[in-house]
Coordinates of C-alpha atoms in Angstrom, one line a residue:
M1 CA -7.5 -74.8 -61.8
S2 CA -5.7 -76.9 -59.1
G3 CA -3.8 -73.8 -57.9
K4 CA -7.1 -72.2 -56.8
S5 CA -8.3 -75.0 -54.6
F6 CA -7.1 -75.6 -51.1
E7 CA -5.7 -79.0 -52.0
G8 CA -3.9 -77.6 -54.9
Q9 CA -2.2 -74.9 -52.9
V10 CA -1.2 -77.4 -50.3
S11 CA 0.3 -79.7 -52.9
R12 CA 2.3 -76.8 -54.4
M13 CA 3.8 -75.9 -51.0
G14 CA 4.9 -79.5 -50.6
W15 CA 3.2 -79.7 -47.1
E16 CA 3.0 -83.1 -45.6
P17 CA 0.5 -83.9 -42.7
G18 CA 2.5 -84.3 -39.5
A19 CA 5.5 -82.4 -40.8
R20 CA 7.6 -80.7 -38.1
P21 CA 9.7 -77.5 -38.5
R22 CA 13.4 -77.8 -38.7
P23 CA 15.2 -77.3 -35.3
E24 CA 17.3 -74.5 -36.7
L25 CA 14.2 -72.6 -37.6
V26 CA 12.7 -73.0 -34.2
D27 CA 15.9 -72.0 -32.5
R28 CA 16.2 -68.9 -34.7
I29 CA 12.6 -67.8 -33.9
L30 CA 13.1 -68.4 -30.1
D31 CA 16.4 -66.5 -30.2
H32 CA 14.7 -63.6 -32.0
H33 CA 12.0 -63.3 -29.4
G34 CA 14.3 -63.7 -26.4
H35 CA 12.9 -67.0 -25.1
D36 CA 16.2 -68.7 -25.4
A37 CA 16.3 -69.5 -21.7
G38 CA 13.5 -70.1 -19.2
R39 CA 13.1 -68.0 -16.1
D40 CA 14.9 -69.2 -13.0
I41 CA 12.9 -69.5 -9.8
G42 CA 15.9 -69.3 -7.5
P43 CA 16.1 -65.5 -7.2
S44 CA 12.4 -65.4 -6.4
L45 CA 12.7 -68.1 -3.7
L46 CA 15.7 -66.4 -2.1
G47 CA 14.0 -63.0 -2.2
V48 CA 10.9 -64.4 -0.4
A49 CA 13.0 -66.2 2.2
L50 CA 15.2 -63.2 3.0
G51 CA 12.2 -60.8 2.8
A52 CA 10.2 -62.9 5.3
L53 CA 13.2 -63.0 7.7
L54 CA 13.9 -59.3 7.4
G55 CA 10.2 -58.4 7.8
L56 CA 10.0 -60.6 10.9
L57 CA 13.0 -58.9 12.4
L58 CA 11.6 -55.4 11.6
K59 CA 8.2 -56.3 13.1
G60 CA 9.8 -57.7 16.2
M61 CA 11.6 -54.4 16.9
G62 CA 8.3 -52.7 17.6
L63 CA 6.7 -55.5 19.7
D64 CA 7.0 -55.3 23.5
G65 CA 7.3 -59.0 24.2
S66 CA 9.9 -59.9 21.5
P67 CA 13.4 -60.9 22.5
W68 CA 14.9 -58.1 20.3
G69 CA 12.3 -55.5 21.0
A70 CA 12.6 -52.2 22.8
G71 CA 14.6 -52.3 26.0
T72 CA 16.3 -55.6 25.4
G73 CA 19.8 -54.3 25.7
F74 CA 22.8 -54.9 23.5
F75 CA 21.2 -58.0 21.8
G76 CA 18.1 -56.0 20.8
D77 CA 20.2 -53.1 19.5
L78 CA 22.3 -55.5 17.4
I79 CA 19.3 -57.2 15.9
G80 CA 17.6 -53.9 15.3
A81 CA 20.7 -52.5 13.5
L82 CA 20.9 -55.6 11.4
A83 CA 17.2 -55.3 10.5
L84 CA 17.4 -51.6 9.6
G85 CA 20.6 -52.2 7.6
G86 CA 18.9 -55.1 5.8
F87 CA 15.9 -53.0 5.0
A88 CA 18.2 -50.2 3.6
A89 CA 20.0 -52.8 1.5
A90 CA 16.6 -54.2 0.2
V91 CA 15.6 -50.7 -0.9
L92 CA 19.0 -50.0 -2.5
A93 CA 18.9 -53.4 -4.3
A94 CA 15.4 -52.6 -5.6
V95 CA 16.5 -49.3 -7.0
L96 CA 19.7 -50.8 -8.5
G97 CA 17.6 -53.7 -9.9
A98 CA 15.2 -51.3 -11.6
V99 CA 18.1 -49.3 -13.1
R100 CA 20.0 -52.3 -14.4
A101 CA 16.9 -54.4 -15.4
K102 CA 18.1 -55.1 -18.9
S103 CA 21.6 -56.2 -18.1
N104 CA 20.8 -58.1 -14.9
P105 CA 17.2 -59.2 -14.7
E106 CA 17.9 -61.7 -11.9
L107 CA 18.7 -58.8 -9.5
L108 CA 15.4 -57.1 -10.3
Q109 CA 13.6 -60.4 -9.9
F110 CA 15.2 -61.0 -6.4
A111 CA 15.0 -57.4 -5.2
S112 CA 11.4 -56.8 -6.2
I113 CA 10.0 -59.9 -4.5
N114 CA 12.3 -59.3 -1.5
L115 CA 11.0 -55.8 -0.9
L116 CA 7.5 -56.9 -1.5
T117 CA 7.8 -59.7 1.0
V118 CA 9.4 -57.4 3.6
L119 CA 6.5 -55.0 3.3
I120 CA 3.9 -57.6 3.4
V121 CA 5.3 -59.4 6.5
Y122 CA 5.9 -56.0 8.3
L123 CA 2.5 -54.6 7.6
V124 CA 0.4 -57.7 8.2

């Protein structure tokens, strides 16, 4: 009759209050679910910083009073070319990151937040 009660079942399992799982078991479960390493914030921070800079450069190209806007000569043309090249690189990195998301998740993490930040800064 002791096997039918809760206390009897607990005593048959050999459970002790406050017992902890073995570290090997925890590691095996975490490895199985893919949580063996935490997510790094570095690619996101770099994507935000570069995206904000690129968005600012793109936005300044269209403003009349900016130092690199329309009609500012060689300096404006150089900054404009860098901004447009950076935007093309951001779009290319986002596409490449989406294609290679399984093998290189950091690239997707960087490129997606970078492109999002560019668009937010440029449109706001």
